């Protein structure tokens, strides 16, 4: 306020705003005068905050008083351009202004302002991240997901705990202790045991909650707590017979508990077998499981290459050393130190060590009085789960409602659902009606399949497997042989073990052993699902169209015995073409072999049996059987060789390319990260021996090379001629000459 000449007083309010309106008074010597200040809003309709899913279009709109024809838009106090690839400013009818942000990205979040002179209206844009699984799905599925989010989203917290390790390491007892249960009636896990949502964890405090005997309707108990994470446990068998099925259930979004019996021998033997994967020490089990898990790893984004080698990798692995009670108190520290030293030797500088978090030592049978070691382990599990990409996924609310409805079905012992029943359920959960109803449902089902909650395939829509344990029970029937004593009278058992042929009578009898599988209508569906997972296959051979084969169940045979049986002494042998992996999961080659069996005819033996063995297949190149292709697996290498009983000049470039294509497609299918190198080996070489393998490009570059296995010189053309097009080798050599010329 200022005083002017002649007893005049003036009050100035700079940049008047709406909150300045009201009654103003001036008083002097008992005299009072007042006036009302009315402030007319420049913004008839101000900006409002927006919460939106990543990928959708964001729209800000506001309306100003008449006469305003231009405004300026700002993000975090930085003026926005009129038009970019993502941003569009518009003036609508009257004095309405619109800002559109197309395909909103996470970095678009922040404070937005519309300004006219010094007057402005502000709003906050909060962008929710799209689940990583959705990002990896098709464009159609992403669009269905985004459309569903428009009706509302909810955060979903779920923790999957995979308990892995050697058989008899105490995995099942560990699960019981974590679940606050007794150890009564514990027996060795046969295959995989899945405990779905058996407990909950408060996402703020980390407190664990367990259902009591009174919680008969578990789904109701779980669905009332939106701020609790559901926790599901998967207990994997340690027997090697099940390794062909494990890849079906492993996940990148899980916390792995690697149970190790520290009372056993640490020594790692030298690998000297060819085909079989046998483990003689706990060190080999640790390496095997860490390698499997490392296939799902990805470096943390947005960090420098110098820091990347030091950062942690997901999925996280918590090692649990069991049977510490086998040692006196005075010996325990020394045993734990020995174990850690051995673990350090195993890990060395390999990047798989970056999965390891904390190591816990405990006894399942003789825990401490207050069970503090299990409290500590639960806390560790919760902390590790929060680092996973799927923690707090933003999902359409109606998708979460349907998830809970599926859980209710499981609680009521309904483990499979027909597709028409799924459509009815989706409709009750507010999924869109009409032609788009099944499109959104299919996207939802594909998402649930990808994260491992259900089993669903577009081309096998008869049923949807609501509970993966149902599929586990299917695998148990065929893989574990747990019913062999009951069915010992059936010669079909020996046929399966000897030739891999899975006869219809045996299939029928096995499915009867599990009540949930006894329905006749399930049989066809079960076989199709097992075929989708490459557990069984119908070979291309015309005379076997009605028979399934199960390669992973055939008794192993040495390669040299197979070659001898083929009377290969008089044949010509090509060089070996090999794919050499840093690590190759045992189930991986099974997928490759099965795909070849679907596409290429197998050679037949003198007794008309197909030449299919565990991890080895012999395929016809021509109809006369005078040219055959052997494809086989050893530790971390796949090899191919051609045997030829005629003098015809042939090239097998297509077979080599098919192998590489199958490796790539299988990697994409299971979203795993494995790398390989292309190698050659001479025709007389032992392909499973690393010594003597030579790099693919080295052979193409030079006219000859020295074979380190036999210590002799080979012509390069002799090595690559069967597998490479002449043009490729010429191109490599020309490039090499060009590099030298520079």
XYZ file of C-alpha atoms in Angstrom:
742
model
C 0.000 0.000 0.000
C 1.233 3.462 -0.782
C 0.167 6.998 0.285
C -0.390 9.622 -2.412
C -0.730 13.430 -2.085
C -4.127 14.724 -0.878
C -4.835 11.901 1.572
C -5.151 9.341 -1.191
C -4.178 5.750 -0.428
C -3.617 2.978 -3.000
C -3.347 -0.855 -2.653
C -1.820 -2.728 -5.602
C -2.116 -6.525 -5.992
C 0.366 -7.785 -8.552
C -0.573 -10.700 -10.809
C -4.032 -11.074 -9.303
C -5.106 -14.687 -8.810
C -8.370 -16.367 -7.827
C -7.361 -16.619 -4.176
C -7.051 -12.809 -3.993
C -10.819 -12.327 -4.278
C -12.752 -11.174 -1.183
C -13.609 -8.065 0.879
C -10.901 -5.398 1.342
C -11.155 -2.688 4.074
C -9.223 0.480 4.899
C -9.469 2.006 8.388
C -8.185 5.337 9.736
C -9.112 7.040 13.015
C -12.297 5.041 13.427
C -13.378 5.548 9.857
C -13.737 2.422 7.700
C -14.335 1.862 4.012
C -14.586 -1.464 2.242
C -14.946 -2.919 -1.248
C -15.463 -6.306 -2.790
C -12.859 -7.652 -5.214
C -14.212 -10.180 -7.672
C -11.631 -12.083 -9.720
C -12.810 -13.601 -12.936
C -11.083 -16.912 -13.757
C -9.108 -16.914 -16.993
C -9.390 -20.743 -17.036
C -13.022 -21.797 -17.224
C -11.855 -25.445 -17.190
C -8.345 -25.921 -15.737
C -6.027 -28.822 -16.446
C -6.591 -32.027 -14.439
C -4.080 -34.674 -13.394
C -3.749 -37.701 -15.674
C -2.729 -41.263 -14.758
C -2.198 -43.367 -17.855
C -0.632 -46.613 -19.043
C 2.565 -46.433 -21.053
C 1.696 -46.711 -24.759
C -1.663 -44.927 -24.668
C -2.267 -41.376 -25.938
C -2.330 -38.693 -23.217
C -4.707 -35.762 -23.711
C -4.710 -32.513 -21.712
C -7.578 -30.085 -22.372
C -8.597 -26.748 -20.861
C -10.925 -23.844 -21.697
C -10.050 -20.157 -21.217
C -12.094 -16.961 -21.126
C -13.316 -15.448 -24.379
C -10.790 -13.480 -26.334
C -7.766 -15.669 -25.603
C -6.399 -16.973 -28.871
C -2.931 -18.236 -27.984
C -1.245 -20.029 -25.089
C 2.055 -21.725 -24.329
C 2.509 -25.307 -23.089
C 5.298 -26.332 -20.706
C 6.661 -29.588 -19.278
C 8.603 -29.230 -16.040
C 8.853 -25.461 -16.776
C 10.413 -26.055 -20.217
C 8.332 -24.796 -23.140
C 7.098 -27.504 -25.492
C 7.416 -27.237 -29.277
C 4.245 -26.829 -31.325
C 4.594 -30.184 -33.036
C 6.927 -33.207 -32.834
C 6.684 -36.915 -33.558
C 4.949 -37.406 -30.213
C 3.462 -34.003 -29.294
C 0.636 -32.099 -30.960
C -0.849 -28.755 -29.823
C -4.330 -27.802 -31.056
C -6.796 -24.918 -30.717
C -10.346 -26.272 -30.686
C -13.607 -24.394 -31.169
C -14.033 -21.351 -28.922
C -11.198 -20.911 -26.469
C -10.471 -24.625 -25.912
C -6.879 -25.821 -26.097
C -5.629 -29.421 -26.393
C -2.253 -31.091 -25.945
C -1.847 -34.672 -27.204
C 1.112 -36.907 -26.322
C 1.017 -39.907 -28.655
C 2.047 -43.382 -27.403
C 3.012 -42.011 -24.014
C 6.423 -43.083 -22.784
C 7.676 -43.391 -19.215
C 9.907 -40.332 -19.679
C 6.845 -38.233 -20.586
C 5.712 -38.215 -16.953
C 5.995 -34.928 -15.054
C 4.329 -31.511 -14.475
C 2.523 -29.928 -17.439
C 1.397 -26.268 -17.606
C -0.635 -24.112 -19.937
C 0.201 -20.416 -19.650
C -1.181 -17.108 -20.826
C 1.129 -14.260 -19.820
C 1.852 -14.941 -16.154
C -1.315 -16.930 -15.493
C -1.113 -20.719 -15.695
C -2.855 -23.978 -14.939
C -0.825 -27.031 -13.847
C -1.414 -30.780 -13.878
C 0.620 -33.896 -13.152
C 1.097 -36.744 -15.641
C 1.795 -40.126 -14.043
C 2.759 -42.864 -16.511
C 2.374 -46.479 -15.394
C 4.890 -48.936 -16.807
C 3.615 -51.695 -19.071
C 4.508 -55.173 -17.728
C 7.678 -56.535 -19.329
C 5.846 -59.683 -20.433
C 3.274 -57.606 -22.329
C 6.062 -55.651 -24.057
C 7.428 -58.916 -25.449
C 4.057 -60.044 -26.820
C 2.566 -59.334 -30.243
C 1.262 -55.938 -31.338
C -2.308 -57.298 -31.204
C -1.873 -58.452 -27.604
C -0.349 -55.114 -26.583
C -3.276 -53.243 -28.130
C -5.803 -55.489 -26.358
C -3.958 -54.894 -23.089
C -3.915 -51.114 -23.573
C -7.587 -51.044 -24.449
C -8.407 -52.996 -21.275
C -6.381 -50.574 -19.114
C -8.696 -47.703 -20.091
C -11.309 -49.071 -17.690
C -8.834 -49.010 -14.785
C -5.630 -50.653 -13.579
C -4.458 -52.233 -10.339
C -1.005 -53.204 -9.122
C -0.490 -56.949 -8.825
C 2.208 -58.397 -6.572
C 3.203 -62.039 -6.969
C 6.278 -63.928 -5.802
C 7.295 -67.194 -7.437
C 9.864 -69.168 -5.455
C 11.647 -72.016 -7.276
C 13.241 -74.554 -4.915
C 15.908 -76.431 -6.878
C 18.892 -78.675 -6.241
C 19.978 -82.275 -5.908
C 17.530 -84.991 -4.864
C 17.473 -85.580 -1.086
C 19.000 -82.133 -0.403
C 16.020 -81.263 1.806
C 14.028 -79.136 -0.658
C 10.584 -80.369 0.412
C 11.421 -80.007 4.117
C 12.691 -76.506 3.399
C 9.373 -75.662 1.774
C 7.488 -76.971 4.812
C 9.583 -74.847 7.174
C 9.076 -71.720 5.069
C 5.334 -72.389 5.139
C 5.344 -72.780 8.931
C 4.278 -76.416 8.591
C 5.441 -79.603 10.297
C 7.639 -82.178 8.578
C 5.204 -85.045 9.165
C 4.766 -87.275 6.140
C 7.497 -85.653 4.039
C 8.698 -87.775 1.114
C 10.979 -87.115 -1.825
C 9.491 -84.904 -4.547
C 8.580 -86.822 -7.688
C 8.917 -84.362 -10.545
C 7.734 -80.897 -9.601
C 5.421 -79.985 -6.758
C 3.577 -76.683 -7.068
C 2.042 -74.903 -4.104
C 0.015 -72.004 -5.496
C -0.551 -68.921 -3.355
C -0.156 -70.762 -0.088
C 0.871 -67.647 1.778
C 0.854 -63.868 1.517
C 3.339 -61.125 2.279
C 2.549 -57.546 3.242
C 4.158 -55.445 0.492
C 4.942 -52.603 2.924
C 6.170 -54.414 6.023
C 7.354 -57.743 4.573
C 5.318 -59.675 7.178
C 4.321 -63.199 6.095
C 0.789 -64.546 6.607
C -0.160 -68.221 6.449
C -3.663 -69.677 6.040
C -4.965 -71.648 8.988
C -7.080 -74.812 9.003
C -10.161 -72.571 9.205
C -9.298 -70.915 5.880
C -11.154 -73.494 3.809
C -11.912 -71.094 1.004
C -8.403 -69.875 0.414
C -9.198 -67.730 -2.603
C -11.596 -65.600 -0.563
C -8.946 -65.252 2.126
C -6.371 -64.081 -0.427
C -8.540 -61.750 -2.485
C -9.494 -59.452 0.399
C -5.951 -58.117 0.832
C -4.962 -55.927 -2.092
C -1.746 -54.804 -0.376
C -0.447 -58.332 0.044
C 1.684 -60.263 -2.395
C 0.656 -63.825 -3.125
C 3.559 -66.262 -2.865
C 3.693 -69.557 -4.765
C 6.321 -72.281 -4.353
C 7.625 -74.703 -6.986
C 9.563 -77.686 -5.628
C 11.650 -79.293 -8.418
C 12.797 -82.897 -8.399
C 16.537 -83.465 -8.391
C 16.432 -86.654 -10.491
C 17.928 -86.216 -13.963
C 14.956 -88.000 -15.577
C 12.936 -84.822 -15.124
C 15.421 -82.398 -16.682
C 13.729 -82.701 -20.080
C 10.568 -81.193 -18.541
C 12.073 -78.475 -16.316
C 12.469 -75.880 -19.058
C 8.684 -75.865 -19.371
C 8.353 -74.311 -15.918
C 11.489 -72.224 -15.354
C 10.964 -68.465 -15.341
C 12.994 -65.265 -15.435
C 10.621 -63.673 -12.910
C 11.324 -65.883 -9.917
C 13.469 -66.122 -6.806
C 15.520 -69.340 -6.856
C 16.443 -71.188 -3.669
C 19.306 -73.551 -4.510
C 19.294 -76.199 -1.781
C 22.677 -77.869 -1.208
C 23.457 -80.701 1.202
C 26.770 -79.421 2.554
C 27.551 -82.770 4.189
C 28.248 -84.266 0.748
C 31.443 -84.338 -1.313
C 32.375 -81.018 -2.938
C 34.750 -82.471 -5.536
C 33.795 -81.895 -9.159
C 34.789 -84.791 -11.418
C 36.099 -84.347 -14.939
C 33.430 -84.911 -17.588
C 34.247 -88.055 -19.541
C 30.891 -89.311 -20.722
C 29.384 -88.558 -24.083
C 25.638 -88.321 -23.840
C 24.442 -88.768 -20.281
C 24.300 -85.951 -17.755
C 25.374 -87.578 -14.489
C 26.368 -85.667 -11.368
C 28.791 -87.126 -8.845
C 29.138 -84.109 -6.576
C 27.174 -81.166 -5.247
C 29.506 -78.870 -7.170
C 28.156 -80.253 -10.439
C 24.562 -79.693 -9.315
C 25.374 -76.108 -8.398
C 26.980 -75.495 -11.791
C 24.098 -77.168 -13.622
C 21.395 -75.083 -11.965
C 23.320 -71.797 -12.136
C 23.884 -72.385 -15.842
C 20.166 -73.075 -16.359
C 19.206 -69.912 -14.510
C 21.848 -67.850 -16.308
C 20.057 -68.640 -19.591
C 17.301 -66.266 -18.426
C 19.619 -63.450 -17.380
C 19.775 -59.942 -18.752
C 22.175 -57.153 -17.879
C 20.761 -54.236 -15.961
C 19.984 -51.533 -18.578
C 21.368 -48.010 -18.593
C 24.653 -48.805 -16.862
C 28.142 -48.454 -18.248
C 30.040 -51.455 -19.566
C 32.559 -51.011 -16.741
C 29.847 -51.294 -14.117
C 27.869 -54.017 -15.902
C 30.323 -56.735 -14.972
C 30.004 -55.809 -11.287
C 26.217 -55.449 -11.100
C 23.835 -58.146 -9.915
C 21.945 -60.236 -12.432
C 18.361 -61.423 -12.192
C 16.918 -63.951 -11.581
C 18.379 -63.909 -8.060
C 19.711 -67.141 -6.537
C 19.771 -67.642 -2.774
C 21.894 -70.650 -1.785
C 20.590 -72.637 1.168
C 23.112 -75.020 2.723
C 21.156 -77.774 4.493
C 22.072 -80.445 7.036
C 24.344 -78.171 9.049
C 23.271 -80.304 12.040
C 25.510 -83.109 10.702
C 28.443 -81.225 12.266
C 29.300 -80.394 15.838
C 29.061 -76.715 16.757
C 32.860 -76.455 16.787
C 33.070 -77.838 13.214
C 30.344 -75.793 11.576
C 32.301 -72.612 10.896
C 35.049 -74.589 9.183
C 32.549 -76.559 7.055
C 30.759 -73.370 5.992
C 34.098 -71.798 5.065
C 35.052 -74.863 3.004
C 31.735 -74.670 1.175
C 32.150 -70.977 0.381
C 35.715 -71.582 -0.828
C 34.492 -74.353 -3.112
C 31.661 -72.146 -4.368
C 34.221 -69.461 -5.209
C 36.203 -72.012 -7.202
C 33.109 -73.077 -9.145
C 32.046 -69.529 -9.980
C 35.491 -68.144 -10.793
C 35.054 -65.175 -13.186
C 31.968 -66.533 -14.922
C 29.109 -63.996 -15.137
C 26.721 -66.543 -13.586
C 28.212 -65.624 -10.187
C 26.295 -62.331 -10.454
C 23.054 -64.231 -9.774
C 24.245 -65.280 -6.304
C 22.941 -63.279 -3.383
C 23.178 -64.378 0.240
C 24.049 -67.903 1.441
C 22.040 -69.348 4.347
C 23.059 -72.377 6.440
C 20.386 -74.240 8.390
C 18.929 -77.528 9.513
C 15.408 -78.463 8.483
C 15.142 -81.236 11.058
C 16.796 -79.488 14.034
C 15.993 -75.780 13.716
C 16.810 -73.216 16.385
C 14.288 -72.643 19.175
C 12.795 -69.499 17.612
C 13.298 -70.605 13.966
C 15.100 -67.326 13.353
C 17.036 -68.786 10.403
C 13.762 -69.289 8.496
C 12.553 -65.807 9.418
C 15.799 -64.472 7.951
C 15.355 -66.550 4.791
C 11.764 -65.314 4.314
C 12.973 -61.737 4.634
C 15.644 -62.401 2.025
C 13.088 -63.901 -0.396
C 10.863 -60.840 -0.065
C 13.739 -58.423 -0.677
C 14.890 -60.323 -3.772
C 11.365 -60.455 -5.208
C 11.115 -56.668 -5.156
C 14.028 -56.418 -7.590
C 12.237 -58.418 -10.308
C 10.680 -56.743 -13.328
C 7.192 -58.105 -12.618
C 7.018 -56.710 -9.064
C 3.968 -54.452 -8.859
C 2.884 -55.002 -12.469
C 0.101 -52.635 -13.537
C -2.671 -54.822 -14.941
C -6.199 -54.049 -16.142
C -8.474 -54.376 -13.128
C -10.777 -56.784 -14.942
C -7.789 -59.034 -15.739
C -6.993 -59.280 -12.028
C -10.666 -60.027 -11.320
C -10.526 -62.899 -13.830
C -7.265 -64.134 -12.257
C -9.057 -64.355 -8.918
C -11.989 -66.151 -10.512
C -9.547 -68.702 -11.943
C -8.069 -69.154 -8.452
C -11.578 -69.771 -7.141
C -12.049 -72.486 -9.769
C -8.770 -74.117 -8.674
C -9.854 -73.989 -5.028
C -12.999 -75.851 -6.069
C -10.760 -78.566 -7.635
C -11.469 -77.544 -11.235
C -8.037 -77.807 -12.828
C -9.008 -77.425 -16.494
C -11.573 -75.258 -18.232
C -13.138 -75.539 -21.659
C -12.742 -72.503 -23.874
C -16.492 -71.795 -23.858
C -16.449 -71.828 -20.043
C -13.539 -69.359 -20.130
C -15.586 -67.032 -22.376
C -18.456 -67.136 -19.863
C -16.084 -66.354 -16.990
C -14.554 -63.439 -18.886
C -17.983 -61.991 -19.573
C -18.840 -62.030 -15.861
C -15.542 -60.215 -15.217
C -16.536 -57.274 -17.490
C -14.488 -58.269 -20.521
C -15.712 -56.527 -23.665
C -18.706 -58.127 -25.337
C -19.278 -58.896 -29.011
C -16.621 -59.807 -31.553
C -13.807 -58.318 -29.455
C -14.634 -60.431 -26.400
C -12.556 -63.448 -27.434
C -9.695 -61.247 -28.706
C -9.168 -59.724 -25.275
C -9.670 -63.096 -23.591
C -7.053 -64.715 -25.837
C -4.569 -61.922 -25.049
C -5.235 -62.407 -21.340
C -4.753 -66.176 -21.647
C -1.523 -65.766 -23.620
C -0.217 -63.388 -20.941
C -1.115 -65.814 -18.133
C 0.578 -68.621 -20.083
C 3.737 -66.564 -20.612
C 4.086 -65.808 -16.900
C 3.484 -69.490 -16.049
C 0.108 -69.244 -14.308
C -1.808 -71.375 -16.825
C -1.212 -73.501 -19.944
C -2.876 -72.180 -23.100
C -2.162 -72.550 -26.809
C -4.112 -70.864 -29.598
C -4.080 -73.993 -31.727
C -5.122 -76.330 -28.872
C -8.200 -74.557 -27.535
C -10.110 -77.589 -26.313
C -9.125 -76.852 -22.741
C -7.188 -74.352 -20.696
C -5.022 -75.795 -17.924
C -5.771 -73.578 -14.928
C -3.305 -75.317 -12.628
C 0.179 -76.161 -14.019
C 0.301 -78.946 -11.417
C -2.149 -80.769 -13.695
C 0.503 -80.816 -16.431
C 3.111 -81.835 -13.872
C 0.978 -84.887 -13.048
C 0.862 -85.706 -16.764
C 4.660 -85.616 -16.950
C 4.939 -87.748 -13.832
C 2.864 -90.485 -15.459
C 5.282 -90.905 -18.318
C 8.636 -89.745 -16.979
C 8.888 -90.973 -13.395
C 7.895 -94.636 -13.947
C 6.137 -94.452 -10.574
C 3.396 -96.750 -11.894
C 5.720 -99.300 -13.502
C 5.264 -101.855 -10.686
C 1.482 -101.732 -11.157
C 1.857 -102.196 -14.911
C 4.882 -104.485 -14.964
C 2.912 -107.062 -16.955
C 2.731 -104.683 -19.934
C 5.441 -105.248 -22.538
C 4.831 -101.671 -23.673
C 7.211 -100.538 -20.900
C 10.186 -102.289 -22.485
C 9.140 -100.947 -25.893
C 9.240 -97.394 -24.525
C 12.633 -97.878 -22.914
C 14.169 -99.672 -25.896
C 12.765 -97.726 -28.850
C 11.032 -94.658 -27.413
C 7.673 -95.754 -28.873
C 4.763 -94.794 -26.624
C 2.008 -97.265 -27.435
C -1.650 -96.382 -27.050
C -2.399 -99.100 -24.471
C 0.269 -97.738 -22.129
C -0.970 -94.158 -22.571
C -4.519 -95.198 -21.633
C -3.423 -97.145 -18.542
C -1.119 -94.392 -17.312
C -3.762 -91.692 -17.597
C -6.111 -93.828 -15.495
C -3.668 -93.580 -12.586
C -4.395 -89.908 -11.990
C -8.078 -89.170 -11.254
C -7.900 -85.687 -12.772
C -6.726 -87.226 -16.060
C -9.103 -90.155 -16.271
C -11.729 -88.391 -18.362
C -11.680 -89.726 -21.911
C -12.141 -86.222 -23.320
C -8.797 -85.201 -21.786
C -6.703 -87.868 -23.513
C -6.470 -86.176 -26.908
C -5.816 -82.829 -25.249
C -3.062 -84.279 -23.019
C -1.244 -85.732 -26.017
C -1.459 -82.476 -27.954
C -0.096 -80.499 -24.994
C 2.803 -82.935 -24.513
C 3.542 -82.598 -28.222
C 3.494 -78.775 -27.915
C 6.165 -79.034 -25.230
C 8.162 -81.494 -27.392
C 7.919 -84.245 -24.776
C 6.372 -86.590 -27.355
C 6.404 -86.513 -31.156
C 4.921 -88.263 -34.169
C 7.815 -88.836 -36.577
C 7.391 -87.985 -40.245
C 7.943 -91.617 -41.307
C 4.791 -92.834 -43.089
C 4.535 -96.134 -41.219
C 4.608 -94.468 -37.776
C 1.886 -91.835 -38.209
C -0.217 -93.441 -35.481
C 2.595 -93.830 -32.961
C 4.077 -91.313 -30.537
C 7.732 -91.393 -29.570
C 9.307 -90.085 -26.368
C 13.034 -89.538 -27.062
C 13.937 -88.462 -23.529
C 12.904 -91.891 -22.154
C 15.042 -94.081 -24.442
C 17.983 -95.883 -22.896
C 21.231 -94.164 -23.870
C 23.426 -95.818 -26.511
C 27.001 -94.902 -27.373
C 27.478 -93.185 -30.712
C 30.126 -95.669 -31.865
C 27.662 -98.537 -31.292
C 25.042 -96.769 -33.406
C 27.515 -96.178 -36.231
C 28.595 -99.818 -36.064
C 24.958 -100.914 -36.256
C 24.567 -98.797 -39.400
C 27.442 -100.770 -40.987
C 29.323 -97.522 -41.410
C 32.704 -99.197 -41.889
C 32.365 -99.067 -45.659
C 30.869 -95.596 -45.904
C 32.368 -92.160 -46.402
C 32.066 -89.728 -43.514
C 31.785 -85.998 -43.794
C 33.424 -83.600 -41.396
C 31.489 -82.669 -38.285
C 29.579 -79.395 -38.193
C 29.152 -78.316 -34.568
C 27.421 -75.639 -32.563
C 29.457 -75.100 -29.405
C 27.590 -73.485 -26.503
C 28.808 -71.861 -23.335
C 25.962 -73.818 -21.731
C 23.188 -75.901 -23.277
C 20.180 -76.875 -21.085
C 19.498 -80.641 -21.312
C 15.898 -80.055 -22.445
C 17.047 -77.747 -25.236
C 18.404 -80.448 -27.532
C 15.216 -82.450 -27.036
C 13.323 -79.594 -28.734
C 15.825 -79.601 -31.611
C 15.666 -83.362 -32.091
C 11.865 -83.467 -31.977
C 11.624 -80.687 -34.581
C 13.889 -82.662 -36.919
C 11.723 -85.758 -36.395
C 8.636 -83.833 -37.475
C 10.309 -82.538 -40.613
C 12.770 -85.241 -41.734
C 12.361 -89.002 -42.086
C 14.347 -91.177 -39.697
C 16.540 -94.031 -40.922
C 15.202 -97.513 -40.058
C 17.196 -100.431 -38.689
C 17.113 -104.010 -39.951
C 14.282 -104.823 -37.531
C 12.317 -101.844 -38.944
C 12.829 -99.869 -35.752
C 13.460 -96.142 -36.169
C 16.979 -94.907 -35.565
C 16.085 -92.628 -32.673
C 17.987 -92.708 -29.393
C 18.353 -90.525 -26.351
C 19.995 -87.347 -27.670
C 20.822 -88.947 -31.047
C 18.851 -89.149 -34.287
C 19.761 -90.666 -37.659
C 17.856 -89.162 -40.620
C 17.598 -90.123 -44.288
C 18.924 -87.625 -46.802
C 17.731 -89.649 -49.788
C 15.014 -92.294 -50.252
C 17.509 -95.090 -50.938
C 19.061 -94.741 -47.498
C 22.531 -94.373 -49.014
C 22.976 -90.962 -47.421
C 22.119 -90.349 -43.771
C 22.540 -87.448 -41.364
C 23.481 -88.017 -37.736
C 22.591 -85.260 -35.278
C 23.586 -85.684 -31.660
C 24.274 -83.956 -28.366
C 27.186 -83.994 -25.992
C 28.009 -81.635 -23.140
C 27.270 -78.144 -24.472
C 27.691 -79.080 -28.142
C 25.385 -80.219 -30.956
C 27.079 -82.050 -33.812
C 26.022 -83.137 -37.329
C 27.765 -85.623 -39.624
C 26.801 -87.216 -42.954
C 27.415 -90.911 -43.714
C 27.384 -91.816 -47.400
C 27.355 -95.213 -49.161
C 27.407 -93.809 -52.729
C 29.634 -91.472 -54.719
C 27.103 -88.730 -55.353
C 28.279 -85.194 -54.674
C 25.970 -83.651 -52.072
C 25.785 -80.508 -49.978
C 24.045 -80.242 -46.610
C 23.866 -76.476 -46.321
C 20.108 -76.686 -45.768
C 20.508 -79.088 -42.825
C 23.118 -76.860 -41.256
C 20.889 -73.806 -41.718
C 17.871 -75.652 -40.324
C 19.803 -76.503 -37.163
C 20.775 -72.858 -36.668
C 17.195 -71.692 -37.338
C 15.832 -74.181 -34.784
C 18.323 -73.006 -32.173
C 17.250 -69.396 -32.742
C 13.498 -70.180 -32.721
C 13.765 -72.315 -29.578
C 15.676 -69.521 -27.864
C 12.928 -67.051 -28.787
C 10.171 -69.460 -27.804
C 11.475 -69.914 -24.253
C 12.958 -66.407 -24.063
C 16.303 -67.636 -22.918
C 19.711 -66.186 -23.553
C 22.272 -68.656 -24.903
C 25.150 -68.110 -27.297
C 27.050 -70.480 -29.538
C 30.015 -70.647 -31.896
C 30.050 -72.465 -35.235
C 32.837 -75.023 -35.451
C 34.103 -77.818 -37.693
C 35.867 -81.034 -36.867
C 37.508 -83.591 -39.139
C 35.573 -86.692 -40.162
C 37.545 -89.056 -37.906
C 37.365 -86.699 -34.946
C 35.487 -87.400 -31.726
C 32.923 -84.606 -31.912
C 32.245 -84.496 -28.160
C 35.947 -83.839 -27.484
C 36.618 -80.095 -27.616
C 40.152 -80.732 -28.822
C 40.401 -80.447 -32.582
C 37.400 -78.211 -33.191
C 38.187 -75.282 -35.462
C 36.306 -72.015 -35.955
C 33.905 -71.814 -38.877
C 35.460 -68.683 -40.417
C 39.030 -69.887 -39.936
C 38.370 -72.873 -42.193
C 36.691 -70.631 -44.787
C 39.621 -68.163 -44.811
C 42.558 -70.501 -45.343
C 43.382 -73.340 -47.705
C 44.407 -75.715 -44.936
C 44.672 -75.981 -41.144
C 46.268 -78.239 -38.536
C 43.984 -80.672 -36.695
C 45.069 -80.562 -33.038
C 43.291 -83.837 -32.253
C 45.318 -85.891 -34.748
C 48.219 -83.443 -35.208
C 47.975 -83.523 -39.007
C 47.164 -80.995 -41.736
C 43.747 -81.022 -43.411
C 42.541 -79.331 -46.565
C 40.018 -76.677 -45.547
C 37.852 -77.396 -48.586
C 37.665 -81.039 -47.512
C 36.302 -79.855 -44.135
C 33.787 -77.240 -45.226
C 32.773 -78.450 -48.685
C 29.744 -80.442 -47.469
C 28.373 -77.622 -45.309
C 29.236 -74.331 -46.997
C 28.298 -72.893 -50.338
C 31.385 -72.260 -52.432
C 30.396 -68.606 -52.744
C 30.609 -68.095 -48.970
C 34.166 -69.331 -48.671
C 35.173 -67.237 -51.685
C 33.544 -64.156 -50.156
C 35.382 -64.674 -46.843
C 38.724 -65.008 -48.624
C 38.072 -61.956 -50.799
C 37.224 -59.924 -47.704
C 40.411 -61.112 -46.031
C 42.449 -60.028 -49.081
C 40.715 -56.659 -49.016
C 41.593 -56.184 -45.350
C 45.246 -57.022 -46.056
C 45.264 -54.528 -48.948
C 44.289 -51.749 -46.591
